[in-house]
Amino acid sequence: MPRSRIFIVGALIGLALIVSFLNVSGLKVAQEKLLTFVAPVFYSSVFLKKNITEFTKHRMTLHQLEEANSKLLSENRELKTENLVLHAAADENNQLRNALNYREKSAFKLVPATVIARDNSTWWNSFKIDRGSRDGIAPDMVIITECGLVGKTSVVTPGLSTIVLITDESCLVASKVQGTSDQGICSGIRIPTGGLQLNFLNKLANLQAGQKVYTAGVSGGIFPSGIEIGTVKSFCLRELDGQAILDPTVDFSNLEHVFVIVGAKE
Amino acid sequence: MKPLTLFLFLLVVLLLTMSLEALVPSLAFLGQVHLVFFTIIFCFAALALPFFGSLFFGFITGLIEGLLVLEIHGQHVEIRLGWFIIFFMLWAFMLQLVSDITDGVRWELHSLGAGLCTATFLLGEFFLLSFSRGNFFITGEVFLLSFLSAGISLILAPLFYGCVQFWLSPPKQNSTTYLTPL
């Protein structure tokens, strides 16, 4: 091999080693810069996907339109009736609340976001959303949907944030099981099966399939209490603890819109 | 085509591919297999570019891929960025040697390279992740996921080869070796 080649290889390996020992803050800055640079690609592809979906969705025959119209009319009638019943229930609820001097729990302040990129690695589970530090998002903020817990933010750039999903092994959530005093640590599974594992359960815990699991909300943690995570699929005893396998409540394969908890509502 | 022009063209394609890869969800019907396209571009660049360009392309591929997938937890980085860089530089070096032997970029070589590179990349990532997290285990599913991804890359590689070949120079009859080393 000529000397010049050896020199080039040596220089590049040296450079790789230097990059390898970059400190975490340097690495974070580099990651943020790269994500800011590629963000327009994500945005434009979402725009393209939306347009294609809209175009294909709106192509309907006259017969299909008639069917959709009659379906909507009947749904409308149904909802009107339901609305009347709910109004009565709401009035009754308000009266009861006043009577019991019920203090409403502080609700969360939410920022809606759209998923613009899915996980780009086999062993890590993450999404990218179209909101960033410009919208008040910071690292380690909790992501939810109307169904349950999604994950937490990790790298945040001005217009884009990376979410580590609860299906990732590195995302640990203190959890409690519905109707019991059993608590454990919920995390994803390294081999992506779409399931979750609930570890460090009491060996005497006799969990049944179908029981719901919620966030426990430990002090100093980032996940607030009472957000649904999933349902128990199976329970097994290990040498030192019990382990349950969960089905997540959120369908991650079809996730498009999420909410970021940016604080408590005043 | 000048090596620098080809280098820049492939770099743009690589960046686009890496970004678009993140838009494709994993295939649930194939056991959550994730599609890996960027290795196809990388292998082509490693074979078609001259020695220095090829190694530098490997360096950049490793750097971008590492930055795109790495997760930083507090002050802990699970896999060092250097691993990604050295991995792709090593593959670029090996593909250069093979390219010298075959005297040109053959589509079979490109396809096989893309498949093997994908498989070794995913398995390497898994092993390093296992060592980093402290509990090492290996199951058939790990190999299945890696080799299915590799198989998809292997099948898709000739498509990319054909497109670039068509763009760079018209195909010659009775030849499978269209691109000559630059």
Short mmCIF file of C-alpha atoms in Angstrom, two decimals:
data_model
loop_
_atom_site.label_atom_id
_atom_site.label_comp_id
_atom_site.label_asym_id
_atom_site.label_seq_id
_atom_site.Cartn_x
_atom_site.Cartn_y
_atom_site.Cartn_z
CA MET A 1 0.00 0.00 0.00
CA PRO A 2 1.45 3.42 -0.89
CA ARG A 3 2.51 5.71 1.95
CA SER A 4 -0.08 8.35 1.05
CA ARG A 5 -2.88 5.80 1.50
CA ILE A 6 -1.57 4.74 4.89
CA PHE A 7 -1.41 8.40 5.92
CA ILE A 8 -5.01 9.03 4.76
CA VAL A 9 -6.34 5.96 6.56
CA GLY A 10 -4.45 6.94 9.72
CA ALA A 11 -5.76 10.51 9.57
CA LEU A 12 -9.37 9.40 9.14
CA ILE A 13 -9.11 6.86 11.98
CA GLY A 14 -7.60 9.58 14.16
CA LEU A 15 -10.49 11.87 13.29
CA ALA A 16 -12.97 9.10 14.10
CA LEU A 17 -11.36 8.62 17.52
CA ILE A 18 -11.51 12.36 18.21
CA VAL A 19 -15.23 12.40 17.29
CA SER A 20 -15.70 9.33 19.46
CA PHE A 21 -14.54 11.16 22.55
CA LEU A 22 -16.69 14.24 22.00
CA ASN A 23 -18.42 15.18 25.23
CA VAL A 24 -22.19 14.80 25.53
CA SER A 25 -22.95 18.50 25.14
CA GLY A 26 -20.87 18.65 21.94
CA LEU A 27 -22.68 15.58 20.65
CA LYS A 28 -26.06 17.10 21.48
CA VAL A 29 -25.17 20.30 19.63
CA ALA A 30 -24.05 18.29 16.58
CA GLN A 31 -27.26 16.24 16.70
CA GLU A 32 -29.41 19.38 16.95
CA LYS A 33 -27.60 21.01 14.02
CA LEU A 34 -28.06 17.91 11.84
CA LEU A 35 -31.75 17.62 12.74
CA THR A 36 -32.29 21.30 11.97
CA PHE A 37 -30.57 20.75 8.63
CA VAL A 38 -32.70 17.74 7.63
CA ALA A 39 -35.96 19.09 9.13
CA PRO A 40 -37.18 20.55 5.77
CA VAL A 41 -37.06 17.04 4.26
CA PHE A 42 -39.33 15.74 7.03
CA TYR A 43 -41.73 18.68 6.68
CA SER A 44 -41.96 18.44 2.89
CA SER A 45 -42.56 14.69 2.98
CA VAL A 46 -45.38 15.12 5.51
CA PHE A 47 -46.90 17.79 3.28
CA LEU A 48 -46.61 15.46 0.27
CA LYS A 49 -48.11 12.52 2.16
CA LYS A 50 -50.99 14.68 3.39
CA ASN A 51 -51.76 15.90 -0.12
CA ILE A 52 -51.67 12.41 -1.62
CA THR A 53 -53.92 11.09 1.17
CA GLU A 54 -56.37 14.00 0.74
CA PHE A 55 -56.44 13.48 -3.02
CA THR A 56 -57.14 9.75 -2.80
CA LYS A 57 -59.57 10.24 0.08
CA HIS A 58 -61.70 12.76 -1.77
CA ARG A 59 -62.14 10.72 -4.92
CA MET A 60 -65.61 9.26 -4.37
CA THR A 61 -68.34 8.14 -6.71
CA LEU A 62 -71.84 9.64 -6.53
CA HIS A 63 -73.14 6.45 -4.97
CA GLN A 64 -70.43 6.58 -2.28
CA LEU A 65 -71.26 10.24 -1.61
CA GLU A 66 -74.94 9.42 -1.16
CA GLU A 67 -74.07 6.62 1.22
CA ALA A 68 -71.71 8.85 3.21
CA ASN A 69 -74.36 11.59 3.37
CA SER A 70 -77.10 9.31 4.70
CA LYS A 71 -74.65 7.84 7.21
CA LEU A 72 -73.68 11.31 8.43
CA LEU A 73 -77.34 12.37 8.73
CA SER A 74 -78.20 9.39 10.88
CA GLU A 75 -75.04 9.97 12.97
CA ASN A 76 -76.08 13.60 13.40
CA ARG A 77 -79.51 12.60 14.72
CA GLU A 78 -77.88 10.11 17.09
CA LEU A 79 -75.42 12.71 18.39
CA LYS A 80 -78.17 15.30 18.93
CA THR A 81 -80.07 12.84 21.11
CA GLU A 82 -76.91 11.90 22.98
CA ASN A 83 -76.12 15.58 23.49
CA LEU A 84 -79.43 16.17 25.19
CA VAL A 85 -78.81 13.31 27.60
CA LEU A 86 -75.24 14.52 28.29
CA HIS A 87 -76.42 18.06 29.03
CA ALA A 88 -78.68 16.69 31.71
CA ALA A 89 -75.82 14.58 33.11
CA ALA A 90 -73.45 17.58 33.12
CA ASP A 91 -75.94 19.68 35.06
CA GLU A 92 -76.36 16.92 37.61
CA ASN A 93 -72.55 16.52 37.84
CA ASN A 94 -72.06 20.22 38.50
CA GLN A 95 -74.67 20.19 41.21
CA LEU A 96 -72.98 17.21 42.89
CA ARG A 97 -69.54 18.84 42.63
CA ASN A 98 -70.77 21.98 44.26
CA ALA A 99 -72.44 19.96 46.95
CA LEU A 100 -69.29 18.03 47.77
CA ASN A 101 -67.03 21.09 47.45
CA TYR A 102 -65.05 19.07 44.92
CA ARG A 103 -61.67 20.48 44.05
CA GLU A 104 -60.93 19.83 40.44
CA LYS A 105 -57.57 18.23 39.81
CA SER A 106 -55.20 20.53 37.93
CA ALA A 107 -55.29 19.57 34.28
CA PHE A 108 -52.21 19.58 32.07
CA LYS A 109 -51.22 22.31 29.68
CA LEU A 110 -50.89 20.50 26.36
CA VAL A 111 -49.20 21.39 23.08
CA PRO A 112 -50.55 19.43 20.10
CA ALA A 113 -47.96 18.00 17.69
CA THR A 114 -47.84 15.90 14.54
CA VAL A 115 -45.54 12.91 14.05
CA ILE A 116 -43.33 13.73 11.07
CA ALA A 117 -40.85 10.86 11.13
CA ARG A 118 -40.96 7.34 12.48
CA ASP A 119 -38.21 5.32 14.15
CA ASN A 120 -35.11 5.30 11.98
CA SER A 121 -33.34 2.44 13.68
CA THR A 122 -34.06 -1.21 14.36
CA TRP A 123 -33.04 -1.30 18.02
CA TRP A 124 -34.17 2.14 19.19
CA ASN A 125 -37.80 3.24 19.14
CA SER A 126 -38.25 6.93 18.52
CA PHE A 127 -40.43 9.39 16.62
CA LYS A 128 -39.92 12.94 15.53
CA ILE A 129 -42.60 15.61 16.02
CA ASP A 130 -43.07 19.00 14.39
CA ARG A 131 -42.77 21.01 17.62
CA GLY A 132 -39.60 22.20 19.29
CA SER A 133 -38.12 24.73 21.67
CA ARG A 134 -39.95 27.52 19.77
CA ASP A 135 -43.22 26.03 21.09
CA GLY A 136 -42.00 25.72 24.65
CA ILE A 137 -40.87 22.11 24.39
CA ALA A 138 -37.83 21.02 26.41
CA PRO A 139 -36.06 17.66 26.89
CA ASP A 140 -37.75 15.12 29.20
CA MET A 141 -41.30 16.35 28.65
CA VAL A 142 -44.07 13.76 28.62
CA ILE A 143 -45.91 12.83 25.41
CA ILE A 144 -49.44 11.47 25.53
CA THR A 145 -52.46 10.86 23.31
CA GLU A 146 -56.12 10.57 24.23
CA CYS A 147 -55.46 6.82 24.63
CA GLY A 148 -52.45 6.92 26.94
CA LEU A 149 -48.72 7.38 27.41
CA VAL A 150 -46.48 7.66 24.35
CA GLY A 151 -43.02 8.56 25.68
CA LYS A 152 -40.80 11.53 26.47
CA THR A 153 -38.84 14.11 24.50
CA SER A 154 -35.08 13.69 24.18
CA VAL A 155 -33.32 15.93 21.63
CA VAL A 156 -35.14 19.22 21.05
CA THR A 157 -34.33 21.63 18.22
CA PRO A 158 -36.20 24.91 17.52
CA GLY A 159 -38.72 23.30 15.15
CA LEU A 160 -38.43 19.56 15.76
CA SER A 161 -38.17 17.17 18.70
CA THR A 162 -37.22 13.53 19.06
CA ILE A 163 -39.47 11.36 21.25
CA VAL A 164 -38.20 8.22 22.95
CA LEU A 165 -41.19 5.88 22.96
CA ILE A 166 -42.20 3.77 25.95
CA THR A 167 -41.55 0.76 23.70
CA ASP A 168 -37.83 1.61 23.87
CA GLU A 169 -35.88 -0.36 26.45
CA SER A 170 -34.21 2.80 27.74
CA CYS A 171 -37.50 4.56 28.58
CA LEU A 172 -38.27 3.53 32.17
CA VAL A 173 -41.63 4.39 33.74
CA ALA A 174 -42.66 3.78 37.36
CA SER A 175 -46.03 2.03 37.05
CA LYS A 176 -48.88 0.72 39.17
CA VAL A 177 -51.43 -1.96 38.41
CA GLN A 178 -55.15 -1.12 38.51
CA GLY A 179 -57.01 -2.43 41.53
CA THR A 180 -53.86 -3.60 43.35
CA SER A 181 -51.01 -2.05 45.30
CA ASP A 182 -48.46 -3.64 42.96
CA GLN A 183 -45.89 -1.34 41.43
CA GLY A 184 -43.07 -1.98 39.00
CA ILE A 185 -40.86 -0.44 36.34
CA CYS A 186 -42.25 -0.49 32.84
CA SER A 187 -39.99 -0.40 29.77
CA GLY A 188 -39.85 -1.57 26.19
CA ILE A 189 -38.22 -4.75 24.95
CA ARG A 190 -34.89 -4.56 23.11
CA ILE A 191 -36.08 -6.79 20.30
CA PRO A 192 -38.91 -4.74 18.78
CA THR A 193 -42.07 -6.79 19.33
CA GLY A 194 -44.33 -3.84 20.02
CA GLY A 195 -44.90 -5.04 23.59
CA LEU A 196 -43.84 -3.72 26.99
CA GLN A 197 -42.40 -5.39 30.09
CA LEU A 198 -43.28 -4.59 33.68
CA ASN A 199 -40.40 -5.67 35.91
CA PHE A 200 -39.60 -5.73 39.63
CA LEU A 201 -43.12 -6.76 40.61
CA ASN A 202 -43.77 -8.48 43.90
CA LYS A 203 -43.52 -12.27 43.54
CA LEU A 204 -46.84 -12.56 45.33
CA ALA A 205 -48.56 -10.29 42.83
CA ASN A 206 -51.11 -12.34 41.04
CA LEU A 207 -51.79 -10.24 37.97
CA GLN A 208 -54.50 -11.26 35.58
CA ALA A 209 -54.65 -10.65 31.84
CA GLY A 210 -56.65 -7.54 31.04
CA GLN A 211 -55.71 -5.53 34.14
CA LYS A 212 -54.78 -1.96 33.31
CA VAL A 213 -51.41 -0.41 34.14
CA TYR A 214 -50.97 3.31 34.89
CA THR A 215 -48.05 5.61 35.61
CA ALA A 216 -47.27 5.70 39.33
CA GLY A 217 -45.93 9.26 39.37
CA VAL A 218 -42.97 8.92 41.74
CA SER A 219 -41.44 12.06 43.20
CA GLY A 220 -38.55 13.35 41.13
CA GLY A 221 -39.78 11.44 38.09
CA ILE A 222 -41.02 13.08 34.92
CA PHE A 223 -44.19 11.05 34.32
CA PRO A 224 -47.27 12.31 36.20
CA SER A 225 -49.50 9.83 37.97
CA GLY A 226 -52.54 8.18 36.42
CA ILE A 227 -51.73 8.04 32.70
CA GLU A 228 -52.69 4.72 31.15
CA ILE A 229 -49.77 2.69 29.78
CA GLY A 230 -51.23 -0.64 28.74
CA THR A 231 -53.00 -3.83 29.76
CA VAL A 232 -51.49 -6.97 31.24
CA LYS A 233 -51.07 -9.73 28.68
CA SER A 234 -49.26 -12.32 30.79
CA PHE A 235 -47.51 -12.63 34.15
CA CYS A 236 -44.60 -14.86 35.08
CA LEU A 237 -42.41 -15.38 38.13
CA ARG A 238 -38.66 -15.00 37.88
CA GLU A 239 -35.94 -15.85 40.39
CA LEU A 240 -36.16 -12.56 42.28
CA ASP A 241 -39.26 -10.78 41.03
CA GLY A 242 -42.39 -11.03 38.95
CA GLN A 243 -42.59 -9.88 35.36
CA ALA A 244 -45.66 -8.95 33.32
CA ILE A 245 -45.83 -8.49 29.58
CA LEU A 246 -48.11 -5.62 28.56
CA ASP A 247 -49.94 -4.57 25.43
CA PRO A 248 -49.53 -0.80 25.05
CA THR A 249 -52.76 1.20 24.96
CA VAL A 250 -51.45 3.44 22.19
CA ASP A 251 -51.24 2.01 18.68
CA PHE A 252 -47.76 3.20 17.72
CA SER A 253 -48.01 2.00 14.13
CA ASN A 254 -50.81 4.46 13.33
CA LEU A 255 -49.82 7.34 15.56
CA GLU A 256 -50.14 10.72 13.83
CA HIS A 257 -51.11 13.30 16.45
CA VAL A 258 -49.78 13.55 19.99
CA PHE A 259 -49.79 16.05 22.88
CA VAL A 260 -46.80 17.31 24.82
CA ILE A 261 -47.36 18.08 28.50
CA VAL A 262 -45.61 21.40 28.97
CA GLY A 263 -46.84 22.02 32.49
CA ALA A 264 -49.88 22.23 34.72
CA LYS A 265 -52.81 24.43 33.73
CA GLU A 266 -53.15 27.49 35.94
CA MET B 1 -18.22 12.01 -14.46
CA LYS B 2 -15.70 13.67 -12.20
CA PRO B 3 -15.17 11.92 -8.85
CA LEU B 4 -16.00 15.10 -6.93
CA THR B 5 -19.33 15.53 -8.76
CA LEU B 6 -20.21 11.88 -8.13
CA PHE B 7 -19.19 12.25 -4.49
CA LEU B 8 -21.43 15.28 -4.00
CA PHE B 9 -24.32 13.66 -5.90
CA LEU B 10 -24.12 10.51 -3.77
CA LEU B 11 -23.83 12.57 -0.61
CA VAL B 12 -27.08 14.41 -1.41
CA VAL B 13 -28.78 11.09 -2.23
CA LEU B 14 -27.45 9.62 1.02
CA LEU B 15 -28.84 12.48 3.09
CA LEU B 16 -32.22 12.27 1.37
CA THR B 17 -32.33 8.49 1.81
CA MET B 18 -31.46 8.70 5.50
CA SER B 19 -34.17 11.30 6.05
CA LEU B 20 -36.79 9.44 4.02
CA GLU B 21 -35.93 6.18 5.77
CA ALA B 22 -37.31 7.73 8.94
CA LEU B 23 -40.68 8.23 7.24
CA VAL B 24 -41.17 4.55 6.43
CA PRO B 25 -42.66 2.65 9.38
CA SER B 26 -41.35 -0.79 10.27
CA LEU B 27 -43.10 -3.66 8.53
CA ALA B 28 -45.49 -5.22 11.04
CA PHE B 29 -46.30 -8.17 8.78
CA LEU B 30 -42.60 -9.10 8.70
CA GLY B 31 -42.12 -8.98 12.48
CA GLN B 32 -41.38 -5.22 12.73
CA VAL B 33 -38.54 -5.33 10.20
CA HIS B 34 -37.05 -1.92 9.61
CA LEU B 35 -36.07 -0.96 6.09
CA VAL B 36 -32.45 0.12 5.66
CA PHE B 37 -31.77 1.92 2.39
CA PHE B 38 -28.75 4.06 3.10
CA THR B 39 -26.34 1.11 2.98
CA ILE B 40 -27.27 0.72 -0.71
CA ILE B 41 -26.04 4.25 -1.43
CA PHE B 42 -23.01 3.82 0.79
CA CYS B 43 -21.92 0.57 -0.90
CA PHE B 44 -22.31 2.11 -4.33
CA ALA B 45 -20.17 5.09 -3.31
CA ALA B 46 -17.59 2.82 -1.70
CA LEU B 47 -17.25 0.85 -4.94
CA ALA B 48 -17.47 3.69 -7.47
CA LEU B 49 -15.41 6.43 -5.82
CA PRO B 50 -11.60 6.50 -5.71
CA PHE B 51 -9.82 5.27 -2.56
CA PHE B 52 -9.72 8.53 -0.61
CA GLY B 53 -13.26 9.54 -1.67
CA SER B 54 -14.56 6.13 -0.69
CA LEU B 55 -13.03 6.28 2.80
CA PHE B 56 -14.21 9.85 3.31
CA PHE B 57 -17.70 8.83 2.20
CA GLY B 58 -17.58 6.04 4.80
CA PHE B 59 -16.54 8.62 7.40
CA ILE B 60 -19.45 10.92 6.55
CA THR B 61 -21.97 8.04 6.39
CA GLY B 62 -20.95 6.88 9.86
CA LEU B 63 -21.05 10.40 11.25
CA ILE B 64 -24.54 11.21 9.91
CA GLU B 65 -26.06 7.82 10.74
CA GLY B 66 -24.59 7.95 14.23
CA LEU B 67 -25.94 11.42 14.87
CA LEU B 68 -29.38 10.51 13.50
CA VAL B 69 -29.91 7.36 15.55
CA LEU B 70 -27.93 7.94 18.74
CA GLU B 71 -29.91 8.40 21.91
CA ILE B 72 -28.35 10.43 24.67
CA HIS B 73 -29.65 9.73 28.18
CA GLY B 74 -28.44 12.44 30.53
CA GLN B 75 -24.66 12.20 30.33
CA HIS B 76 -24.62 8.70 28.87
CA VAL B 77 -24.20 7.78 25.20
CA GLU B 78 -24.98 4.13 24.52
CA ILE B 79 -22.79 3.66 21.44
CA ARG B 80 -19.84 5.91 20.68
CA LEU B 81 -20.05 7.84 17.43
CA GLY B 82 -16.60 6.53 16.51
CA TRP B 83 -17.98 3.00 16.13
CA PHE B 84 -20.30 4.08 13.32
CA ILE B 85 -17.48 5.92 11.55
CA ILE B 86 -14.91 3.14 11.83
CA PHE B 87 -17.49 0.55 10.79
CA PHE B 88 -18.32 2.33 7.52
CA MET B 89 -14.68 3.22 6.83
CA LEU B 90 -13.77 -0.44 7.25
CA TRP B 91 -16.51 -1.47 4.83
CA ALA B 92 -15.40 1.22 2.36
CA PHE B 93 -11.84 -0.13 2.57
CA MET B 94 -12.96 -3.73 1.96
CA LEU B 95 -15.23 -2.78 -0.94
CA GLN B 96 -12.39 -0.79 -2.50
CA LEU B 97 -10.18 -3.89 -2.41
CA VAL B 98 -12.90 -5.96 -4.07
CA SER B 99 -13.54 -3.20 -6.60
CA ASP B 100 -9.83 -3.28 -7.53
CA ILE B 101 -10.02 -7.06 -8.04
CA THR B 102 -13.16 -6.97 -10.22
CA ASP B 103 -11.88 -3.89 -12.09
CA GLY B 104 -15.15 -1.99 -11.92
CA VAL B 105 -18.45 -1.77 -10.11
CA ARG B 106 -20.44 -4.93 -10.73
CA TRP B 107 -24.10 -4.96 -9.79
CA GLU B 108 -23.78 -8.37 -8.13
CA LEU B 109 -21.00 -7.07 -5.93
CA HIS B 110 -22.95 -3.93 -5.04
CA SER B 111 -26.04 -5.95 -4.16
CA LEU B 112 -24.12 -8.47 -2.05
CA GLY B 113 -22.17 -5.67 -0.37
CA ALA B 114 -25.37 -3.79 0.54
CA GLY B 115 -26.90 -6.94 2.04
CA LEU B 116 -23.84 -7.92 4.06
CA CYS B 117 -23.16 -4.37 5.18
CA THR B 118 -26.76 -4.04 6.45
CA ALA B 119 -26.64 -7.35 8.32
CA THR B 120 -23.28 -6.66 9.97
CA PHE B 121 -24.33 -3.10 10.81
CA LEU B 122 -27.53 -4.18 12.57
CA LEU B 123 -25.89 -7.07 14.39
CA GLY B 124 -22.95 -4.90 15.45
CA GLU B 125 -25.34 -2.25 16.73
CA PHE B 126 -27.26 -4.87 18.72
CA PHE B 127 -24.12 -6.35 20.29
CA LEU B 128 -22.78 -2.95 21.29
CA LEU B 129 -26.15 -1.95 22.70
CA SER B 130 -26.29 -5.19 24.69
CA PHE B 131 -22.81 -4.61 26.13
CA SER B 132 -23.68 -1.00 26.91
CA ARG B 133 -26.91 -1.92 28.73
CA GLY B 134 -25.20 -4.69 30.61
CA ASN B 135 -27.44 -7.67 29.91
CA PHE B 136 -26.26 -9.57 26.89
CA PHE B 137 -28.63 -11.98 25.21
CA ILE B 138 -29.11 -13.14 21.68
CA THR B 139 -32.14 -14.81 20.17
CA GLY B 140 -33.18 -16.02 16.75
CA GLU B 141 -35.33 -12.92 16.34
CA VAL B 142 -32.23 -10.70 16.36
CA PHE B 143 -30.74 -12.62 13.45
CA LEU B 144 -34.10 -12.79 11.70
CA LEU B 145 -34.62 -9.01 11.91
CA SER B 146 -31.06 -8.29 10.78
CA PHE B 147 -31.09 -10.72 7.87
CA LEU B 148 -34.57 -9.74 6.69
CA SER B 149 -33.48 -6.09 6.57
CA ALA B 150 -30.31 -7.19 4.81
CA GLY B 151 -32.33 -9.26 2.33
CA ILE B 152 -34.54 -6.28 1.46
CA SER B 153 -31.43 -4.10 0.93
CA LEU B 154 -29.90 -6.84 -1.21
CA ILE B 155 -33.01 -7.00 -3.41
CA LEU B 156 -33.37 -3.22 -3.72
CA ALA B 157 -29.68 -2.53 -4.45
CA PRO B 158 -29.83 -3.47 -8.18
CA LEU B 159 -32.69 -0.96 -8.64
CA PHE B 160 -30.50 1.87 -7.43
CA TYR B 161 -27.56 0.53 -9.43
CA GLY B 162 -29.72 0.45 -12.57
CA CYS B 163 -30.95 4.03 -12.05
CA VAL B 164 -27.46 5.45 -11.51
CA GLN B 165 -26.06 3.37 -14.36
CA PHE B 166 -28.77 4.67 -16.68
CA TRP B 167 -28.07 8.24 -15.60
CA LEU B 168 -24.27 7.98 -15.81
CA SER B 169 -23.83 6.09 -19.05
CA PRO B 170 -26.06 4.12 -21.45
CA PRO B 171 -25.79 0.34 -20.96
CA LYS B 172 -23.43 -1.56 -23.24
CA GLN B 173 -24.61 -4.80 -24.78
CA ASN B 174 -23.39 -8.18 -23.46
CA SER B 175 -21.85 -6.64 -20.38
CA THR B 176 -22.73 -6.65 -16.74
CA THR B 177 -19.89 -4.32 -15.80
CA TYR B 178 -21.01 -0.89 -16.78
CA LEU B 179 -19.25 1.43 -14.41
CA THR B 180 -15.51 1.63 -14.53
CA PRO B 181 -13.58 2.84 -11.49
CA LEU B 182 -13.14 6.60 -11.53
#
